[in-house]
PDB file of C-alpha atoms in Angstrom:
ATOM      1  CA  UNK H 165     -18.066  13.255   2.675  1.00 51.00           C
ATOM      2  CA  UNK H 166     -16.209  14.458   5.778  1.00 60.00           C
ATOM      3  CA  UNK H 167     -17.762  12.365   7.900  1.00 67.00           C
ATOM      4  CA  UNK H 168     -16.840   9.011   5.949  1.00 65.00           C
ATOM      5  CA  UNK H 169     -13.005   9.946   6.239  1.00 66.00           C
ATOM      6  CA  UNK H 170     -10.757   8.819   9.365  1.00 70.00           C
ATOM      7  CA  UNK H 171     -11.168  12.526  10.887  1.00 70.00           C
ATOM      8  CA  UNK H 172     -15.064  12.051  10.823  1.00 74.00           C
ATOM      9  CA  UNK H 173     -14.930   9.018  12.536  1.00 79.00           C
ATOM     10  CA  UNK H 174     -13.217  10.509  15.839  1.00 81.00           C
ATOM     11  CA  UNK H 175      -9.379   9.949  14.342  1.00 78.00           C
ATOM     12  CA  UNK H 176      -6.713  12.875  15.272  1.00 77.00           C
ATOM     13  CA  UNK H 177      -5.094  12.910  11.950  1.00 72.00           C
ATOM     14  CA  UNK H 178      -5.239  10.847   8.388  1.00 68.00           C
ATOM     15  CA  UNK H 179      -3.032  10.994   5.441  1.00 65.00           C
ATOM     16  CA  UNK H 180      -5.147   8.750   2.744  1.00 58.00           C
ATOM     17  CA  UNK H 181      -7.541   9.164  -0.293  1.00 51.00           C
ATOM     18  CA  UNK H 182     -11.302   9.651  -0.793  1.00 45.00           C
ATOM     19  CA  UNK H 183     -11.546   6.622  -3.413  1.00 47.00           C
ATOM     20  CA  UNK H 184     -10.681   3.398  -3.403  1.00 47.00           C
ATOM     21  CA  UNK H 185     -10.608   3.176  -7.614  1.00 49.00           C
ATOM     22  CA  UNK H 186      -6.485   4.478  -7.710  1.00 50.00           C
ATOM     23  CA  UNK H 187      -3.355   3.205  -8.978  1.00 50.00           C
ATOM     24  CA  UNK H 188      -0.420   3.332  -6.914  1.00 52.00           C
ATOM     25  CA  UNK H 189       1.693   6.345  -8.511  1.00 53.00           C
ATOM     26  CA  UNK H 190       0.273   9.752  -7.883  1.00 45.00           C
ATOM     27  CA  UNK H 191       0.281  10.377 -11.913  1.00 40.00           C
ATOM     28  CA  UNK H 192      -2.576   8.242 -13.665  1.00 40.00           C
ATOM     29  CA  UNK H 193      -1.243   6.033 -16.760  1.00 39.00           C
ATOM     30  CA  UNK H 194      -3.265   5.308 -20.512  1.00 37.00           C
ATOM     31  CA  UNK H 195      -5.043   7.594 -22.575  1.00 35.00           C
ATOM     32  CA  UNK H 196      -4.962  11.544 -21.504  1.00 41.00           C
ATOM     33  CA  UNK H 197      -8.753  11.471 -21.319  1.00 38.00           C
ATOM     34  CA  UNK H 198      -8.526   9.187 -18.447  1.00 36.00           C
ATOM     35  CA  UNK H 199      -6.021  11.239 -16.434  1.00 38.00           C
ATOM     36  CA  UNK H 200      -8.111  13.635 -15.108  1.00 38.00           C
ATOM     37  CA  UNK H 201      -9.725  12.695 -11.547  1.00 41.00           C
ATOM     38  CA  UNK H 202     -13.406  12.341 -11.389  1.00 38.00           C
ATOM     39  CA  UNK H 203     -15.331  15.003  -9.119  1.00 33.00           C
ATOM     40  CA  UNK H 204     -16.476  13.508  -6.659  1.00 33.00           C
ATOM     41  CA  UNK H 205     -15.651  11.156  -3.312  1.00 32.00           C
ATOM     42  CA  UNK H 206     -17.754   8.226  -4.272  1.00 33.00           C
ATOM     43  CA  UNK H 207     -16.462   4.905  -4.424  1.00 34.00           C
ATOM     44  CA  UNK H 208     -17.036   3.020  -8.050  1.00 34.00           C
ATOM     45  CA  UNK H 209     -16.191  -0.622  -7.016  1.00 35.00           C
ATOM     46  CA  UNK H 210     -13.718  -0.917  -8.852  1.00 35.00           C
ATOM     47  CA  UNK H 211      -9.871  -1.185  -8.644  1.00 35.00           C
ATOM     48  CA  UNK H 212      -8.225  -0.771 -12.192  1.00 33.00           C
ATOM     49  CA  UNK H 213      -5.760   1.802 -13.621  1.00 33.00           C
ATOM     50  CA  UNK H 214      -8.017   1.594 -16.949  1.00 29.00           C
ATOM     51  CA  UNK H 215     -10.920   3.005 -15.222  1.00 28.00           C
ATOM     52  CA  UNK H 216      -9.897   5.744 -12.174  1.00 28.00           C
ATOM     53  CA  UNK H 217      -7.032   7.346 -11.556  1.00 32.00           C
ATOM     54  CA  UNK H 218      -8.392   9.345  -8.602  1.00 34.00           C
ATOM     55  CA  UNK H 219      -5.530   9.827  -5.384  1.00 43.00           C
ATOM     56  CA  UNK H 220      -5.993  12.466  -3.410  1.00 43.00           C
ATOM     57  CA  UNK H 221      -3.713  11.686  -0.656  1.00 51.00           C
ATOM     58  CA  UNK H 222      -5.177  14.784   1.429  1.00 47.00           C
ATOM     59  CA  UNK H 223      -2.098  16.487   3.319  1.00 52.00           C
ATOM     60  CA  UNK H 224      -0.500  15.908  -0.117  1.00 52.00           C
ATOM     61  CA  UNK H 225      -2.812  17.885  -1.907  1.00 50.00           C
ATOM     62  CA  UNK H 226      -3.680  21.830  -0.913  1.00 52.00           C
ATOM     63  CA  UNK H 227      -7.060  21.390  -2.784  1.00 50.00           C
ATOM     64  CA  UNK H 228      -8.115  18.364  -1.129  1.00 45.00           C
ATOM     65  CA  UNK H 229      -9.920  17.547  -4.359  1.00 45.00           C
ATOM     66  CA  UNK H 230      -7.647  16.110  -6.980  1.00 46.00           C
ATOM     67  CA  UNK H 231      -5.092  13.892  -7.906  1.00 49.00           C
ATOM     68  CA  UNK H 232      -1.239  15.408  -6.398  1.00 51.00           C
ATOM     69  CA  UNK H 233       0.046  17.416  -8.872  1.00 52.00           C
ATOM     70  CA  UNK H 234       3.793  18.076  -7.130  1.00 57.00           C
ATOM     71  CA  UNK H 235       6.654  17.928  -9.255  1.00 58.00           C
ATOM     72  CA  UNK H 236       8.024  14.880  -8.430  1.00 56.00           C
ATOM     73  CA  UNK H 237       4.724  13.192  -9.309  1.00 56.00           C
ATOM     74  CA  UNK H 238       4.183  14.386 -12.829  1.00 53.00           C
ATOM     75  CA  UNK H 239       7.642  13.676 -14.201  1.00 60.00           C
ATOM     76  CA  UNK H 240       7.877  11.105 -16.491  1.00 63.00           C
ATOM     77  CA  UNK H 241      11.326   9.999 -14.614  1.00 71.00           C
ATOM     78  CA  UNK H 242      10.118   9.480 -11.606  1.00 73.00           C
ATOM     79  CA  UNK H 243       8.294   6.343 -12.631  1.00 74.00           C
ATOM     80  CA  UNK H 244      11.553   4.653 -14.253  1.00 81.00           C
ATOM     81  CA  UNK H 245      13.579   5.728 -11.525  1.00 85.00           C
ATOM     82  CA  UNK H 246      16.121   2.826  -9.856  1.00 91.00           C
ATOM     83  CA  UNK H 247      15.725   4.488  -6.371  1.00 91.00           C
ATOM     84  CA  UNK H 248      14.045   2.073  -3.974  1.00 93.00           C
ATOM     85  CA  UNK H 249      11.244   4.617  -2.885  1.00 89.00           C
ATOM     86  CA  UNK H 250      10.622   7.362  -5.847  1.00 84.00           C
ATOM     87  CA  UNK H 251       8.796  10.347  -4.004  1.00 75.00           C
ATOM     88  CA  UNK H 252       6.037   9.714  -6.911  1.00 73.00           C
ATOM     89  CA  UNK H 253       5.003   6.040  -5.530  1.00 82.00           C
ATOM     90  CA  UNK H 254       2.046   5.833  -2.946  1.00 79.00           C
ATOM     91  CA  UNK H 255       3.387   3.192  -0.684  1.00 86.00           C
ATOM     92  CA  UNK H 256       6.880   5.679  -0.623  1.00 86.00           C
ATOM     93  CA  UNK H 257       4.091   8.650   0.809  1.00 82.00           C
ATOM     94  CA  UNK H 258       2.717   6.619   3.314  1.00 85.00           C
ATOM     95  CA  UNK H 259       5.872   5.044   4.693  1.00 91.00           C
ATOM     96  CA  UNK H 260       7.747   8.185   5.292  1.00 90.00           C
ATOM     97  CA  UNK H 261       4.118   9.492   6.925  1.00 88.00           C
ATOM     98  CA  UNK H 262       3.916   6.765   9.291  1.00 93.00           C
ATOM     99  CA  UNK H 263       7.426   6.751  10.160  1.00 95.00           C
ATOM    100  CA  UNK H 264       7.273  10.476  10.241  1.00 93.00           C
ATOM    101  CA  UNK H 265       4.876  10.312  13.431  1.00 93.00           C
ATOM    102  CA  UNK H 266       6.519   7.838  15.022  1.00 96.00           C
ATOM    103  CA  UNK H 267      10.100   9.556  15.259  1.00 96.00           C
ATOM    104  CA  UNK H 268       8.235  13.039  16.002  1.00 94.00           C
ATOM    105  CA  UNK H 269       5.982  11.162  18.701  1.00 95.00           C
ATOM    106  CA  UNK H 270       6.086  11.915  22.695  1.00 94.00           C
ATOM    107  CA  UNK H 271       7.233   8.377  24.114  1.00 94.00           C
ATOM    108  CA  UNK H 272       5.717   9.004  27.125  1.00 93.00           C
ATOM    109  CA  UNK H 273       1.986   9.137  25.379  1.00 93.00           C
ATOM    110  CA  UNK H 274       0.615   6.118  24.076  1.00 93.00           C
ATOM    111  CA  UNK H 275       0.468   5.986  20.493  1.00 94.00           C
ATOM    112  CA  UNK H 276      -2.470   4.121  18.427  1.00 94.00           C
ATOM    113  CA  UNK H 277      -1.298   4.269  14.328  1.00 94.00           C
ATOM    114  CA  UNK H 278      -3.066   2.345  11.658  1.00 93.00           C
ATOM    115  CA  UNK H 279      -0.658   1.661   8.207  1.00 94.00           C
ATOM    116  CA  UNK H 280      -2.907   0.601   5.309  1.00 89.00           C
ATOM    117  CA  UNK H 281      -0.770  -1.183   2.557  1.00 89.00           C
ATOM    118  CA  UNK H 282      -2.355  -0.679  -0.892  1.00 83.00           C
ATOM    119  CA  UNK H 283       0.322  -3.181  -1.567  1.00 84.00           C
ATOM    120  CA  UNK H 284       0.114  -7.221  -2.451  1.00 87.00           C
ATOM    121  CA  UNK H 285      -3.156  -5.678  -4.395  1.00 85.00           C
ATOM    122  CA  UNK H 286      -3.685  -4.872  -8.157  1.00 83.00           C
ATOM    123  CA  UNK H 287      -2.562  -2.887 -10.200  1.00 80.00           C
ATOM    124  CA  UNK H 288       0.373  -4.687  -9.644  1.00 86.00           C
ATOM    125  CA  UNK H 289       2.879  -1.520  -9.806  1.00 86.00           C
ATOM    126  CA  UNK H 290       6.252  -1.484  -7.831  1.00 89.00           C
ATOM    127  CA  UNK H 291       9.633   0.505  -8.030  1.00 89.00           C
ATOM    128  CA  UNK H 292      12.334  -1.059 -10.477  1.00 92.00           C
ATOM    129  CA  UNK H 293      14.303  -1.136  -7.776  1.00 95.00           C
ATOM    130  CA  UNK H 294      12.068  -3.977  -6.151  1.00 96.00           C
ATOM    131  CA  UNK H 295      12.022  -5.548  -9.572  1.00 95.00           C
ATOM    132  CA  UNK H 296      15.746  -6.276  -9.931  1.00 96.00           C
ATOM    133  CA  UNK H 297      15.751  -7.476  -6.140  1.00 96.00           C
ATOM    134  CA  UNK H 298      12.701 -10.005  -6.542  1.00 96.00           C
ATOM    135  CA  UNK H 299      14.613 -11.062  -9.749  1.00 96.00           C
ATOM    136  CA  UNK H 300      18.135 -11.504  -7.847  1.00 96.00           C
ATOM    137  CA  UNK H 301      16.576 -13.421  -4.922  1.00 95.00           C
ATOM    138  CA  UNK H 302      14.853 -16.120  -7.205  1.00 95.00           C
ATOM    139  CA  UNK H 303      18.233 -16.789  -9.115  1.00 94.00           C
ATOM    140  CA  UNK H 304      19.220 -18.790 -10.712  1.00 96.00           C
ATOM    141  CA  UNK H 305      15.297 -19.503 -11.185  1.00 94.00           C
ATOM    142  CA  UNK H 306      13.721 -16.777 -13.108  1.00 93.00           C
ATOM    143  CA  UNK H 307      10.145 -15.761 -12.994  1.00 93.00           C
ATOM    144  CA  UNK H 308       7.644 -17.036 -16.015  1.00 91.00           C
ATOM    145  CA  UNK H 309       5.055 -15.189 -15.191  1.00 93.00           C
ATOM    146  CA  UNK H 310       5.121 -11.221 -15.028  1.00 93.00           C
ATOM    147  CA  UNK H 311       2.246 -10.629 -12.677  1.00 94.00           C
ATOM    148  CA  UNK H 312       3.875 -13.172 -10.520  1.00 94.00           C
ATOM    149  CA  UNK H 313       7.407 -11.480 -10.658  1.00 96.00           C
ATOM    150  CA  UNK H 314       5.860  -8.194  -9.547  1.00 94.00           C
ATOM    151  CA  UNK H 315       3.305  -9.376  -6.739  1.00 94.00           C
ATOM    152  CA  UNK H 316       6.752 -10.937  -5.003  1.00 96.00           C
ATOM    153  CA  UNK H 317       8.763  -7.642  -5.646  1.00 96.00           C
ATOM    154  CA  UNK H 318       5.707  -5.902  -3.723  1.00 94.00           C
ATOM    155  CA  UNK H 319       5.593  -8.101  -0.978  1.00 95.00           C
ATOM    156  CA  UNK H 320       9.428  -7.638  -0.730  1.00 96.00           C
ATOM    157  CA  UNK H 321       8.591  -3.956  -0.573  1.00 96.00           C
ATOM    158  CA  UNK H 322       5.896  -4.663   2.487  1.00 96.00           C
ATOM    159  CA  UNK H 323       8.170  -6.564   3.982  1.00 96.00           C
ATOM    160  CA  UNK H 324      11.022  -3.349   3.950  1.00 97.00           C
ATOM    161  CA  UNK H 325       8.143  -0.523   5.075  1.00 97.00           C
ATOM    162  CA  UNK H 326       7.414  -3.274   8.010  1.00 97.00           C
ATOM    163  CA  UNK H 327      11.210  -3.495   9.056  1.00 98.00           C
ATOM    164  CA  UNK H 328      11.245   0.694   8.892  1.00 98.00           C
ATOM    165  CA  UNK H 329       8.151   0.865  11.252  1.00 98.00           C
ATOM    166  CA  UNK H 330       9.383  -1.086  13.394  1.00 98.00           C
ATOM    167  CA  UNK H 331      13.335   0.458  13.160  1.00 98.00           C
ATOM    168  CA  UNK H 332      11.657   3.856  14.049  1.00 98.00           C
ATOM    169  CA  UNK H 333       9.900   2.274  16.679  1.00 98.00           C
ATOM    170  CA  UNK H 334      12.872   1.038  18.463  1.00 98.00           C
ATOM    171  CA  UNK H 335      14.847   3.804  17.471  1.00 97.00           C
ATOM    172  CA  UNK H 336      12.094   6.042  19.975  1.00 96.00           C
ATOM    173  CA  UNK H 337      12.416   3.107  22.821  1.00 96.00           C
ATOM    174  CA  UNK H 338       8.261   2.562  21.715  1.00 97.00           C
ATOM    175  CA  UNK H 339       8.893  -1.143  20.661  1.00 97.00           C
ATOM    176  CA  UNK H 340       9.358  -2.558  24.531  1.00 95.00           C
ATOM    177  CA  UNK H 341       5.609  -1.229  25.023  1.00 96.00           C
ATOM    178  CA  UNK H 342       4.284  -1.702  21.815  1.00 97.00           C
ATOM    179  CA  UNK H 343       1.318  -4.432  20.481  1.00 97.00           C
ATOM    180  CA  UNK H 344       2.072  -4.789  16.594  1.00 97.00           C
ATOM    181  CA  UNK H 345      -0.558  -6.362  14.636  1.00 97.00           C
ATOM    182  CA  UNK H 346      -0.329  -7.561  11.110  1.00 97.00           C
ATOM    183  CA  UNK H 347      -3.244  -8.967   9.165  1.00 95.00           C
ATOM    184  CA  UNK H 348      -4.875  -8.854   6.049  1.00 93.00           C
ATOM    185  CA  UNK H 349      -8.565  -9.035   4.350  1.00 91.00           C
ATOM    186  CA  UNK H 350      -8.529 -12.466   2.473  1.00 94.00           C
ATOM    187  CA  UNK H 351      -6.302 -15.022   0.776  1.00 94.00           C
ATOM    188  CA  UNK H 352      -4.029 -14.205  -2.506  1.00 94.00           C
ATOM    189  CA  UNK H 353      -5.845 -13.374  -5.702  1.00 94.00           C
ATOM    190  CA  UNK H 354      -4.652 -16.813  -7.931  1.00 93.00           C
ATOM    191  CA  UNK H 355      -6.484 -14.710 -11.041  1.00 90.00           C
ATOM    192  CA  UNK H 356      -4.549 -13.055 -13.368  1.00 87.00           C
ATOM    193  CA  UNK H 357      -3.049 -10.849 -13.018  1.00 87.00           C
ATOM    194  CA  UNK H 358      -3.732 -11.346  -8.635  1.00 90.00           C
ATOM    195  CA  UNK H 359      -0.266 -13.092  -9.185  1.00 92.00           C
ATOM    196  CA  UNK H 360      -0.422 -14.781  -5.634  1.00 94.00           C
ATOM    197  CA  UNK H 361       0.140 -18.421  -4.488  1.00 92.00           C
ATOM    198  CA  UNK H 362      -1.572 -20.234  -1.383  1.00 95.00           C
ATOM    199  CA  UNK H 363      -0.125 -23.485  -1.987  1.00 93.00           C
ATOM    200  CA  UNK H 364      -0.823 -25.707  -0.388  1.00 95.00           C
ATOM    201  CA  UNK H 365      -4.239 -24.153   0.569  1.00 96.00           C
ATOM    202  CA  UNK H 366      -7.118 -24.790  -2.198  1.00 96.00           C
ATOM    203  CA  UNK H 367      -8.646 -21.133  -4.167  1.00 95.00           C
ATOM    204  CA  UNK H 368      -8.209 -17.898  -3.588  1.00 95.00           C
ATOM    205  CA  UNK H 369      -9.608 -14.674  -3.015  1.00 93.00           C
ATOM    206  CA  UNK H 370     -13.113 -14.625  -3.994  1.00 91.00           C
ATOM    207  CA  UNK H 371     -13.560 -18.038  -3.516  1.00 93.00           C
ATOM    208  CA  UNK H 372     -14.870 -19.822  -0.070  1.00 93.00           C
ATOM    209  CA  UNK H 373     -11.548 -22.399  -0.198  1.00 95.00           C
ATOM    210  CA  UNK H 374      -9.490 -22.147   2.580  1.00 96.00           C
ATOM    211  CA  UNK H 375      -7.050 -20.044   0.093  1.00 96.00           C
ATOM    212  CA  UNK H 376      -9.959 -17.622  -0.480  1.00 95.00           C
ATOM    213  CA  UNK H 377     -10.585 -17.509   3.385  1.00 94.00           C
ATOM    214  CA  UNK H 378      -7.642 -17.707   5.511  1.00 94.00           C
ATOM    215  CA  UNK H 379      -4.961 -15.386   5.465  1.00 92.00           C
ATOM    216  CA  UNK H 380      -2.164 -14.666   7.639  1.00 90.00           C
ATOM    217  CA  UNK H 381      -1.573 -12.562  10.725  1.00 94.00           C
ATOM    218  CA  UNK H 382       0.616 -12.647  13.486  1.00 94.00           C
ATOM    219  CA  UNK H 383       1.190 -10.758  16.788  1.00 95.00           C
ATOM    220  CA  UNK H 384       4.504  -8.866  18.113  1.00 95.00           C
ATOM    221  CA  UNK H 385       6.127  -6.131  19.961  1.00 96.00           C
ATOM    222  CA  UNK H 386       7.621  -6.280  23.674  1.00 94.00           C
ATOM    223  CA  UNK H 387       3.923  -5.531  25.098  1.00 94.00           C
ATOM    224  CA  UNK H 388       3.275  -9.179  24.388  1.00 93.00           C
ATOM    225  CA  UNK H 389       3.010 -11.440  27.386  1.00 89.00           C
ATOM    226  CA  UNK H 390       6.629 -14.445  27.576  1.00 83.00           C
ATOM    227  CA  UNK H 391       5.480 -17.368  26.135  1.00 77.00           C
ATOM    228  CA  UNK H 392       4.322 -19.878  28.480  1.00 48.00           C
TER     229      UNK H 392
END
């Protein structure tokens, strides 16, 4: 409902989806009879391409009810595309929306923004582009495992939308003032097809090991105090 989303909660703006149960391309994959969005904002639990294919990114969308239905995200070559960020991939949307604000930002206000990566999480999807990089940065080792192989390429893709936050941040003179915080929810899924690795922490996500448990974060930005 309205009140559930970011707006409800007292936030000035939101570009995101009602349901958690999504894929990361704004065009669902599988059978045709699973295509179609469910009616409805609830949540089903459940994260899987074979189940929900429900995105409605909501400044995306003029129906606000809906998967996208744009151009770009119903052709079938957008998907196979070599480009690094194919306007049909979530993560693409939500970089050039966060970057958006910042470059179109008044310095002189403060600024609170909150970027929520879908990636490092299955479905394991990522542009080919990422693919082919993840591949040439492991040579001359190559990657037995595909879930493995694509959970890098998508942390390699985190790691690029962090670097062009933090460009555009700099770019605006914002980074001198700026707190940056990175976290995340729990440790790497070490399930298939998770495809993460917390060596030389025990488990994973879902499990009370310190792998399951711990996770990283760290703290940056030029409104941090000089070390002591």
């Amino acid at each position: 409902t309205p009140r559930h989303t970011p707006l409800g909660r007292g936030y000035s703006s939101m570009y995101g989806y009602y349901q958690h149960a999504n894929d990361y391309w704004t065009k669902g994959e599988g059978e045709p009879s699973l295509r179609e969005p469910q009616r409805g904002f609830e949540a089903t639990g459940e994260v899987d391409v074979c189940l929900n294919h429900f995105t409605d990114l909501s400044e995306a969308n003029a129906t606000y009810f809906g998967g996208v239905r744009d151009a770009a995200a119903l052709s079938s070559g957008c998907r196979e595309s070599t480009a690094p960020d194919p306007p049909c991939y979530e993560e693409a949307l939500f970089k050039r929306r966060s970057v958006g604000l910042i470059r179109a930002h008044d310095a002189a206000r403060p600024l609170f923004l909150f970027h929520a990566f879908h990636a490092l999480h299955t479905p394991l999807q990522v542009p080919r582009h990422y693919l082919a990089a993840a591949a040439a940065a492991a040579a001359p080792f190559r990657f037995d495992d595909e879930s493995r192989w694509t959970y890098s390429a998508l942390a390699r893709y985190m790691d690029d939308t962090v670097a062009a936050l933090v460009g555009a941040l700099k770019e605006r003179g914002m980074w001198s003032s700026t707190l940056f915080a990175f976290a995340s929810d729990n440790g790497g899924p070490i399930y298939r097809p998770g495809g993460a690795n917390n060596h030389p922490l025990k488990g994973g996500k879902y499990s009370d090991w310190e792998g399951g448990v711990r996770a990283n974060a760290f703290l940056a930005g030029g409104a941090l105090p000089p070390a002591a």
